[in-house]
mmCIF file of C-alpha atoms and ligand atoms in Angstrom:
data_model
loop_
_atom_site.group_PDB
_atom_site.id
_atom_site.type_symbol
_atom_site.label_atom_id
_atom_site.label_comp_id
_atom_site.label_asym_id
_atom_site.label_seq_id
_atom_site.Cartn_x
_atom_site.Cartn_y
_atom_site.Cartn_z
ATOM 1 C CA LEU A 1 31.690 -2.910 22.552
ATOM 2 C CA GLY A 2 30.501 0.453 23.913
ATOM 3 C CA ALA A 3 29.117 1.543 20.538
ATOM 4 C CA GLY A 4 27.462 -1.877 20.014
ATOM 5 C CA VAL A 5 25.744 -1.670 23.375
ATOM 6 C CA SER A 6 24.464 1.837 22.753
ATOM 7 C CA ILE A 7 23.081 0.862 19.279
ATOM 8 C CA LEU A 8 21.362 -2.142 20.853
ATOM 9 C CA LEU A 9 19.886 0.005 23.613
ATOM 10 C CA SER A 10 18.546 2.626 21.261
ATOM 11 C CA THR A 11 17.022 -0.017 18.917
ATOM 12 C CA THR A 12 15.363 -1.742 21.875
ATOM 13 C CA ALA A 13 14.087 1.552 23.232
ATOM 14 C CA MET A 14 12.602 2.431 19.800
ATOM 15 C CA ALA A 15 10.826 -0.919 19.466
ATOM 16 C CA ALA A 16 9.480 -0.837 23.030
ATOM 17 C CA ASP A 17 7.993 2.575 22.310
ATOM 18 C CA LEU A 18 5.835 1.144 19.557
ATOM 19 C CA THR A 19 2.217 0.274 20.321
ATOM 20 C CA VAL A 20 0.251 -1.587 17.658
ATOM 21 C CA GLY A 21 -3.445 -2.504 17.755
ATOM 22 C CA PHE A 22 -4.484 -5.804 16.161
ATOM 23 C CA SER A 23 -8.123 -6.409 15.259
ATOM 24 C CA GLN A 24 -8.367 -10.160 14.676
ATOM 25 C CA ILE A 25 -11.479 -11.799 13.166
ATOM 26 C CA GLY A 26 -11.850 -14.511 15.793
ATOM 27 C CA SER A 27 -10.686 -18.106 16.035
ATOM 28 C CA GLU A 28 -12.810 -19.891 13.442
ATOM 29 C CA SER A 29 -9.990 -22.137 12.192
ATOM 30 C CA GLY A 30 -6.684 -23.709 13.176
ATOM 31 C CA TRP A 31 -4.998 -21.398 10.685
ATOM 32 C CA ARG A 32 -6.547 -18.321 12.333
ATOM 33 C CA ALA A 33 -5.422 -19.453 15.805
ATOM 34 C CA ALA A 34 -1.899 -19.895 14.421
ATOM 35 C CA GLU A 35 -1.919 -16.423 12.865
ATOM 36 C CA THR A 36 -2.879 -14.968 16.262
ATOM 37 C CA SER A 37 -0.070 -16.820 18.084
ATOM 38 C CA VAL A 38 2.508 -15.941 15.424
ATOM 39 C CA THR A 39 1.492 -12.249 15.489
ATOM 40 C CA LYS A 40 1.832 -12.122 19.284
ATOM 41 C CA ALA A 41 5.223 -13.875 19.102
ATOM 42 C CA GLU A 42 6.510 -11.559 16.317
ATOM 43 C CA ALA A 43 5.445 -8.507 18.355
ATOM 44 C CA GLU A 44 7.133 -9.817 21.486
ATOM 45 C CA LYS A 45 10.331 -10.618 19.562
ATOM 46 C CA ARG A 46 10.480 -6.997 18.386
ATOM 47 C CA GLY A 47 9.505 -5.460 21.725
ATOM 48 C CA ILE A 48 6.233 -4.134 20.293
ATOM 49 C CA ASP A 49 3.358 -3.578 22.710
ATOM 50 C CA LEU A 50 0.505 -5.394 20.901
ATOM 51 C CA LYS A 51 -3.073 -4.530 21.839
ATOM 52 C CA PHE A 52 -5.137 -7.531 20.760
ATOM 53 C CA ALA A 53 -8.895 -7.509 20.070
ATOM 54 C CA ASP A 54 -10.867 -10.623 19.083
ATOM 55 C CA ALA A 55 -13.951 -9.611 17.046
ATOM 56 C CA GLN A 56 -15.730 -12.978 17.363
ATOM 57 C CA GLN A 57 -16.452 -12.986 13.609
ATOM 58 C CA LYS A 58 -18.344 -9.666 13.695
ATOM 59 C CA GLN A 59 -17.384 -6.664 11.578
ATOM 60 C CA GLU A 60 -19.097 -4.289 14.020
ATOM 61 C CA ASN A 61 -16.715 -5.509 16.763
ATOM 62 C CA GLN A 62 -13.748 -4.890 14.456
ATOM 63 C CA ILE A 63 -14.925 -1.351 13.742
ATOM 64 C CA LYS A 64 -15.381 -0.730 17.494
ATOM 65 C CA ALA A 65 -11.884 -2.085 18.221
ATOM 66 C CA ILE A 66 -10.293 0.099 15.514
ATOM 67 C CA ARG A 67 -12.042 3.184 16.901
ATOM 68 C CA GLY A 68 -10.720 2.221 20.353
ATOM 69 C CA PHE A 69 -7.160 1.927 18.990
ATOM 70 C CA ILE A 70 -7.493 5.358 17.359
ATOM 71 C CA ALA A 71 -8.704 6.836 20.663
ATOM 72 C CA GLN A 72 -5.701 5.287 22.462
ATOM 73 C CA GLY A 73 -3.351 6.863 19.899
ATOM 74 C CA VAL A 74 -1.591 3.645 18.845
ATOM 75 C CA ASP A 75 1.323 3.907 16.373
ATOM 76 C CA ALA A 76 -0.259 1.525 13.846
ATOM 77 C CA ILE A 77 -3.193 -0.826 13.363
ATOM 78 C CA LEU A 78 -3.251 -4.353 11.956
ATOM 79 C CA VAL A 79 -6.608 -5.643 10.803
ATOM 80 C CA ALA A 80 -7.715 -8.983 9.333
ATOM 81 C CA PRO A 81 -11.019 -7.837 7.790
ATOM 82 C CA VAL A 82 -13.812 -10.398 8.179
ATOM 83 C CA VAL A 83 -15.657 -9.213 5.040
ATOM 84 C CA ALA A 84 -14.624 -7.038 2.098
ATOM 85 C CA THR A 85 -17.138 -4.174 2.274
ATOM 86 C CA GLY A 86 -17.995 -1.476 4.816
ATOM 87 C CA TRP A 87 -14.523 -0.196 5.773
ATOM 88 C CA GLU A 88 -14.300 3.260 4.138
ATOM 89 C CA ALA A 89 -15.503 5.253 7.169
ATOM 90 C CA VAL A 90 -13.381 3.689 9.909
ATOM 91 C CA LEU A 91 -10.233 3.470 7.744
ATOM 92 C CA GLY A 92 -10.794 7.124 6.879
ATOM 93 C CA GLU A 93 -10.849 7.933 10.603
ATOM 94 C CA ALA A 94 -7.504 6.138 11.068
ATOM 95 C CA LYS A 95 -6.061 8.051 8.123
ATOM 96 C CA ASP A 96 -7.284 11.383 9.556
ATOM 97 C CA ALA A 97 -5.580 10.437 12.845
ATOM 98 C CA LYS A 98 -2.368 9.676 10.822
ATOM 99 C CA ILE A 99 -2.297 6.076 12.037
ATOM 100 C CA PRO A 100 -1.072 3.637 9.347
ATOM 101 C CA VAL A 101 -3.282 0.578 8.845
ATOM 102 C CA ILE A 102 -1.974 -2.749 7.547
ATOM 103 C CA LEU A 103 -4.369 -5.404 6.242
ATOM 104 C CA LEU A 104 -3.577 -9.014 7.109
ATOM 105 C CA ASP A 105 -4.624 -12.066 5.059
ATOM 106 C CA ARG A 106 -7.879 -10.598 3.604
ATOM 107 C CA GLY A 107 -8.655 -7.604 1.417
ATOM 108 C CA VAL A 108 -11.190 -4.773 1.488
ATOM 109 C CA ASP A 109 -13.260 -3.019 -1.180
ATOM 110 C CA ALA A 110 -12.008 0.439 -0.272
ATOM 111 C CA SER A 111 -9.702 3.060 -1.694
ATOM 112 C CA GLN A 112 -6.069 1.871 -1.560
ATOM 113 C CA ASP A 113 -4.878 5.093 0.031
ATOM 114 C CA LEU A 114 -6.770 4.121 3.212
ATOM 115 C CA TYR A 115 -4.174 1.500 4.098
ATOM 116 C CA LEU A 116 -0.388 1.362 4.055
ATOM 117 C CA THR A 117 -0.078 -2.158 2.676
ATOM 118 C CA SER A 118 -1.854 -5.501 2.507
ATOM 119 C CA ILE A 119 -0.067 -8.742 3.385
ATOM 120 C CA ALA A 120 -1.970 -11.661 1.892
ATOM 121 C CA SER A 121 -1.804 -14.574 -0.499
ATOM 122 C CA ASP A 122 -3.039 -14.419 -4.081
ATOM 123 C CA GLN A 123 -6.368 -16.021 -3.201
ATOM 124 C CA VAL A 124 -7.491 -16.424 -6.821
ATOM 125 C CA GLU A 125 -4.264 -18.336 -7.479
ATOM 126 C CA GLU A 126 -4.918 -20.557 -4.428
ATOM 127 C CA GLY A 127 -8.225 -21.564 -6.034
ATOM 128 C CA ARG A 128 -6.486 -22.169 -9.366
ATOM 129 C CA VAL A 129 -3.813 -24.357 -7.744
ATOM 130 C CA ALA A 130 -6.540 -26.478 -6.092
ATOM 131 C CA GLY A 131 -8.554 -26.691 -9.332
ATOM 132 C CA ARG A 132 -5.507 -27.595 -11.436
ATOM 133 C CA TRP A 133 -4.607 -30.365 -9.007
ATOM 134 C CA LEU A 134 -8.101 -31.817 -9.389
ATOM 135 C CA THR A 135 -8.292 -31.643 -13.187
ATOM 136 C CA GLU A 136 -4.828 -33.203 -13.515
ATOM 137 C CA ASN A 137 -5.780 -36.021 -11.179
ATOM 138 C CA VAL A 138 -9.234 -36.962 -12.447
ATOM 139 C CA LYS A 139 -8.010 -36.744 -16.060
ATOM 140 C CA ASP A 140 -10.983 -37.627 -18.373
ATOM 141 C CA LYS A 141 -13.231 -39.081 -15.667
ATOM 142 C CA ASP A 142 -16.554 -37.310 -14.997
ATOM 143 C CA CYS A 143 -16.191 -35.501 -11.695
ATOM 144 C CA LYS A 144 -19.004 -33.877 -9.725
ATOM 145 C CA VAL A 145 -17.507 -31.512 -7.157
ATOM 146 C CA VAL A 146 -19.135 -30.172 -3.995
ATOM 147 C CA GLU A 147 -17.718 -26.897 -2.724
ATOM 148 C CA LEU A 148 -17.521 -25.682 0.872
ATOM 149 C CA GLN A 149 -17.175 -21.922 0.705
ATOM 150 C CA GLY A 150 -15.626 -19.681 3.339
ATOM 151 C CA THR A 151 -17.402 -16.814 5.094
ATOM 152 C CA VAL A 152 -19.879 -15.081 2.775
ATOM 153 C CA GLY A 153 -18.537 -11.710 1.605
ATOM 154 C CA SER A 154 -14.923 -12.423 2.652
ATOM 155 C CA THR A 155 -12.231 -12.027 0.000
ATOM 156 C CA PRO A 156 -10.868 -15.597 0.383
ATOM 157 C CA ALA A 157 -14.357 -17.043 -0.202
ATOM 158 C CA ILE A 158 -14.926 -14.843 -3.262
ATOM 159 C CA ASN A 159 -11.458 -15.318 -4.751
ATOM 160 C CA ARG A 160 -10.889 -18.992 -3.997
ATOM 161 C CA LYS A 161 -14.207 -19.759 -5.701
ATOM 162 C CA LYS A 162 -13.246 -17.651 -8.718
ATOM 163 C CA GLY A 163 -9.802 -19.242 -9.117
ATOM 164 C CA PHE A 164 -11.137 -22.790 -8.848
ATOM 165 C CA GLU A 165 -13.868 -22.082 -11.412
ATOM 166 C CA GLU A 166 -11.247 -20.633 -13.768
ATOM 167 C CA ALA A 167 -9.078 -23.750 -13.444
ATOM 168 C CA ILE A 168 -11.894 -26.192 -14.228
ATOM 169 C CA ALA A 169 -13.549 -24.022 -16.927
ATOM 170 C CA ASP A 170 -11.938 -25.849 -19.876
ATOM 171 C CA HIS A 171 -12.583 -29.295 -18.394
ATOM 172 C CA LYS A 172 -16.160 -30.194 -19.283
ATOM 173 C CA ASN A 173 -15.914 -33.450 -17.274
ATOM 174 C CA VAL A 174 -15.400 -31.490 -14.017
ATOM 175 C CA SER A 175 -18.278 -29.432 -12.619
ATOM 176 C CA ILE A 176 -19.418 -27.929 -9.316
ATOM 177 C CA ALA A 177 -22.698 -29.661 -8.433
ATOM 178 C CA ARG A 178 -23.319 -27.977 -5.077
ATOM 179 C CA SER A 179 -21.782 -25.030 -3.290
ATOM 180 C CA GLN A 180 -22.576 -23.636 0.154
ATOM 181 C CA THR A 181 -20.827 -21.745 2.910
ATOM 182 C CA GLY A 182 -19.300 -23.647 5.812
ATOM 183 C CA ASP A 183 -18.084 -20.377 7.369
ATOM 184 C CA PHE A 184 -14.455 -21.594 7.555
ATOM 185 C CA THR A 185 -15.324 -23.790 10.570
ATOM 186 C CA ARG A 186 -14.911 -27.505 11.094
ATOM 187 C CA SER A 187 -18.399 -28.018 12.572
ATOM 188 C CA LYS A 188 -20.188 -26.162 9.758
ATOM 189 C CA GLY A 189 -18.031 -27.951 7.153
ATOM 190 C CA LYS A 190 -19.219 -31.289 8.557
ATOM 191 C CA GLU A 191 -22.849 -30.206 8.745
ATOM 192 C CA VAL A 192 -22.937 -28.865 5.172
ATOM 193 C CA MET A 193 -21.121 -31.947 3.836
ATOM 194 C CA GLU A 194 -23.741 -34.169 5.511
ATOM 195 C CA GLY A 195 -26.404 -32.268 3.554
ATOM 196 C CA PHE A 196 -24.451 -32.674 0.282
ATOM 197 C CA ILE A 197 -24.091 -36.423 0.894
ATOM 198 C CA LYS A 198 -27.822 -36.816 1.562
ATOM 199 C CA ALA A 199 -28.697 -34.862 -1.567
ATOM 200 C CA GLU A 200 -26.234 -36.827 -3.749
ATOM 201 C CA ASN A 201 -27.377 -40.422 -3.328
ATOM 202 C CA GLY A 202 -25.616 -41.037 0.008
ATOM 203 C CA GLY A 203 -22.444 -39.464 -1.388
ATOM 204 C CA LYS A 204 -22.153 -41.919 -4.294
ATOM 205 C CA GLY A 205 -22.678 -39.121 -6.809
ATOM 206 C CA ILE A 206 -19.804 -37.038 -5.423
ATOM 207 C CA CYS A 207 -16.300 -37.319 -6.891
ATOM 208 C CA ALA A 208 -14.537 -34.577 -4.889
ATOM 209 C CA VAL A 209 -14.972 -31.972 -2.183
ATOM 210 C CA TYR A 210 -13.230 -28.628 -2.606
ATOM 211 C CA ALA A 211 -13.087 -26.772 0.729
ATOM 212 C CA HIS A 212 -11.919 -23.164 0.979
ATOM 213 C CA ASN A 213 -9.979 -24.128 4.114
ATOM 214 C CA ASP A 214 -8.576 -27.230 5.791
ATOM 215 C CA ASP A 215 -10.820 -27.017 8.844
ATOM 216 C CA MET A 216 -13.948 -27.408 6.710
ATOM 217 C CA ALA A 217 -12.195 -30.249 4.846
ATOM 218 C CA VAL A 218 -11.512 -32.013 8.159
ATOM 219 C CA GLY A 219 -15.222 -31.642 9.055
ATOM 220 C CA ALA A 220 -16.167 -32.995 5.605
ATOM 221 C CA ILE A 221 -13.830 -35.990 6.058
ATOM 222 C CA GLN A 222 -15.725 -36.913 9.216
ATOM 223 C CA ALA A 223 -19.075 -36.629 7.392
ATOM 224 C CA ILE A 224 -17.786 -38.862 4.557
ATOM 225 C CA LYS A 225 -16.616 -41.496 7.051
ATOM 226 C CA ASP A 226 -19.934 -41.340 8.932
ATOM 227 C CA ALA A 227 -21.689 -42.062 5.607
ATOM 228 C CA GLY A 228 -19.640 -45.263 5.224
ATOM 229 C CA LEU A 229 -17.424 -43.901 2.414
ATOM 230 C CA LYS A 230 -13.662 -43.474 2.213
ATOM 231 C CA PRO A 231 -12.407 -39.862 2.107
ATOM 232 C CA GLY A 232 -9.319 -39.583 -0.084
ATOM 233 C CA SER A 233 -10.447 -42.356 -2.460
ATOM 234 C CA ASP A 234 -14.279 -42.631 -2.769
ATOM 235 C CA ILE A 235 -14.423 -38.844 -2.467
ATOM 236 C CA LEU A 236 -11.272 -36.806 -3.144
ATOM 237 C CA VAL A 237 -10.514 -33.983 -0.685
ATOM 238 C CA VAL A 238 -8.711 -30.787 -1.743
ATOM 239 C CA SER A 239 -8.445 -27.663 0.399
ATOM 240 C CA ILE A 240 -6.337 -24.654 1.437
ATOM 241 C CA ASP A 241 -4.144 -23.672 4.467
ATOM 242 C CA ALA A 242 -1.751 -26.598 5.152
ATOM 243 C CA VAL A 243 -2.534 -26.910 8.878
ATOM 244 C CA PRO A 244 -1.165 -29.908 10.824
ATOM 245 C CA ASP A 245 -4.542 -31.720 10.915
ATOM 246 C CA ILE A 246 -4.763 -31.905 7.128
ATOM 247 C CA PHE A 247 -1.291 -33.495 7.016
ATOM 248 C CA ALA A 248 -2.470 -36.029 9.616
ATOM 249 C CA ALA A 249 -5.456 -36.754 7.323
ATOM 250 C CA MET A 250 -3.112 -37.080 4.323
ATOM 251 C CA ALA A 251 -0.855 -39.470 6.232
ATOM 252 C CA ALA A 252 -3.983 -41.579 6.928
ATOM 253 C CA GLY A 253 -4.920 -41.517 3.214
ATOM 254 C CA GLU A 254 -8.008 -39.372 3.897
ATOM 255 C CA ALA A 255 -7.017 -36.092 2.173
ATOM 256 C CA ASN A 256 -5.408 -35.515 -1.216
ATOM 257 C CA ALA A 257 -4.092 -31.974 -1.559
ATOM 258 C CA THR A 258 -3.771 -28.659 0.258
ATOM 259 C CA VAL A 259 -2.441 -25.235 -0.731
ATOM 260 C CA GLU A 260 -0.231 -23.619 1.895
ATOM 261 C CA LEU A 261 -1.100 -20.269 3.460
ATOM 262 C CA THR A 262 1.564 -19.013 5.849
ATOM 263 C CA PRO A 263 0.214 -17.846 9.225
ATOM 264 C CA ASN A 264 3.155 -15.437 9.461
ATOM 265 C CA MET A 265 1.622 -12.297 7.999
ATOM 266 C CA ALA A 266 2.855 -10.229 10.947
ATOM 267 C CA GLY A 267 6.585 -10.618 10.199
ATOM 268 C CA PRO A 268 6.383 -8.852 6.795
ATOM 269 C CA ALA A 269 3.835 -6.398 8.272
ATOM 270 C CA PHE A 270 6.141 -5.318 11.099
ATOM 271 C CA ASP A 271 9.120 -5.093 8.698
ATOM 272 C CA ALA A 272 7.142 -2.821 6.350
ATOM 273 C CA LEU A 273 5.935 -0.738 9.300
ATOM 274 C CA ALA A 274 9.437 -0.345 10.770
ATOM 275 C CA ALA A 275 10.831 0.889 7.409
ATOM 276 C CA TYR A 276 7.897 3.259 6.994
ATOM 277 C CA LEU A 277 8.170 4.731 10.491
ATOM 278 C CA LYS A 278 11.955 5.056 10.229
ATOM 279 C CA ASP A 279 12.375 6.688 6.797
ATOM 280 C CA GLY A 280 8.822 7.198 5.544
ATOM 281 C CA LYS A 281 9.536 4.439 2.988
ATOM 282 C CA GLU A 282 6.207 3.389 1.396
ATOM 283 C CA PRO A 283 6.006 -0.397 1.045
ATOM 284 C CA PRO A 284 4.403 -1.999 -2.030
ATOM 285 C CA LYS A 285 0.592 -1.861 -1.732
ATOM 286 C CA PHE A 286 0.340 -5.654 -1.916
ATOM 287 C CA ILE A 287 2.856 -8.036 -0.377
ATOM 288 C CA ILE A 288 1.963 -11.481 -1.693
ATOM 289 C CA THR A 289 2.791 -14.688 0.188
ATOM 290 C CA GLU A 290 3.477 -18.034 -1.514
ATOM 291 C CA SER A 291 0.775 -20.606 -2.441
ATOM 292 C CA LYS A 292 2.498 -23.987 -2.469
ATOM 293 C CA LEU A 293 0.705 -27.250 -3.200
ATOM 294 C CA TYR A 294 1.211 -30.247 -0.881
ATOM 295 C CA THR A 295 0.049 -33.801 -1.566
ATOM 296 C CA PRO A 296 0.609 -37.161 0.183
ATOM 297 C CA ALA A 297 3.838 -37.437 -1.867
ATOM 298 C CA ASP A 298 5.314 -34.592 0.220
ATOM 299 C CA ASN A 299 6.035 -36.449 3.459
ATOM 300 C CA PRO A 300 2.815 -35.530 5.313
ATOM 301 C CA LYS A 301 4.060 -37.017 8.614
ATOM 302 C CA GLY A 302 7.133 -34.780 8.460
ATOM 303 C CA GLU A 303 5.053 -31.732 7.516
ATOM 304 C CA TYR A 304 2.709 -32.461 10.434
ATOM 305 C CA GLU A 305 5.637 -32.651 12.870
ATOM 306 C CA ALA A 306 7.305 -29.542 11.421
ATOM 307 C CA ARG A 307 4.132 -27.483 11.894
ATOM 308 C CA LYS A 308 3.095 -28.699 15.323
ATOM 309 C CA GLY A 309 4.185 -26.099 17.842
ATOM 310 C CA LEU A 310 4.517 -23.327 15.252
ATOM 311 C CA GLY A 311 1.523 -21.584 16.750
ATOM 312 C CA TYR A 312 -1.030 -24.184 15.573
HETATM 313 O O1 AHR B 1 -8.295 -15.376 5.378
HETATM 314 C C1 AHR B 1 -7.647 -16.583 5.457
HETATM 315 C C2 AHR B 1 -8.608 -17.697 5.798
HETATM 316 O O2 AHR B 1 -9.317 -17.387 6.961
HETATM 317 C C3 AHR B 1 -7.952 -19.032 6.076
HETATM 318 O O3 AHR B 1 -7.752 -19.804 4.948
HETATM 319 C C4 AHR B 1 -8.997 -19.663 6.924
HETATM 320 O O4 AHR B 1 -8.626 -20.845 7.566
HETATM 321 C C5 AHR B 1 -9.356 -18.536 7.749
HETATM 322 O O5 AHR B 1 -9.942 -18.628 8.889
#
């Protein structure tokens, strides 16, 4: 018992000594809010002192926060980068200060030796999964798709577009008629969808909406209903994230498919960091999370219940 207690004490003391800065993008979506809650809970579970900074969707705020963390001498920095470019300088400053940086859920266009690891999904594959679902379901029918893109310049917007286009490329009956950013938010998703509906004969020319996240899809569903059409049947709805609200929409017959993105990026990040700080063990540069497809056949009510309270 004595030895057990002393091991426990020393592990707890080690964890409590760790201070980690987290530069979060903001709270543009239900998924993002869940990632924030899960990260805080994972830190608390491990006795890590987490310094949290909300950048309100602005890269300049993220850069300021990272510089602040460096000045405070934190042990590590987590960052969910709002856009892909413009990180070389500040990540270089963290490297010079010997502070490991871990990227969460989005990538950067910067040299790989500027960060320890990146925990994210394969965003191109997410787009492919969504596109494959659509082509398999419309079969030979002509299908005009409208696309709601994520934040301009962010890796999920770039990659989810690419993957979807790849998946539909050999299906001449399926094409993207209109594509615009909805900034990953519900309100912008609704507003942009209203414009698409107006431009496409009151929505009658649209076969499907592909949204780069569920929040925009939920906004689009509202716009479709306001136009007197049925989301889920008159216009198919496919998106990414698997947040509770999209399962509620599926249970109501108003959404057709979503690709899951786990909000728990922090668990693998803290595990990789602990191993690195303990033995200097370099983690793989990319730790890829799963991209699972869910449809109304997958017990949407149960999935909604299972997710409620998990930080969403
Ligand atoms: O980077 C991940 C994306 O960012 C999520 O799919 C979206 O909801 C978000 O805000």
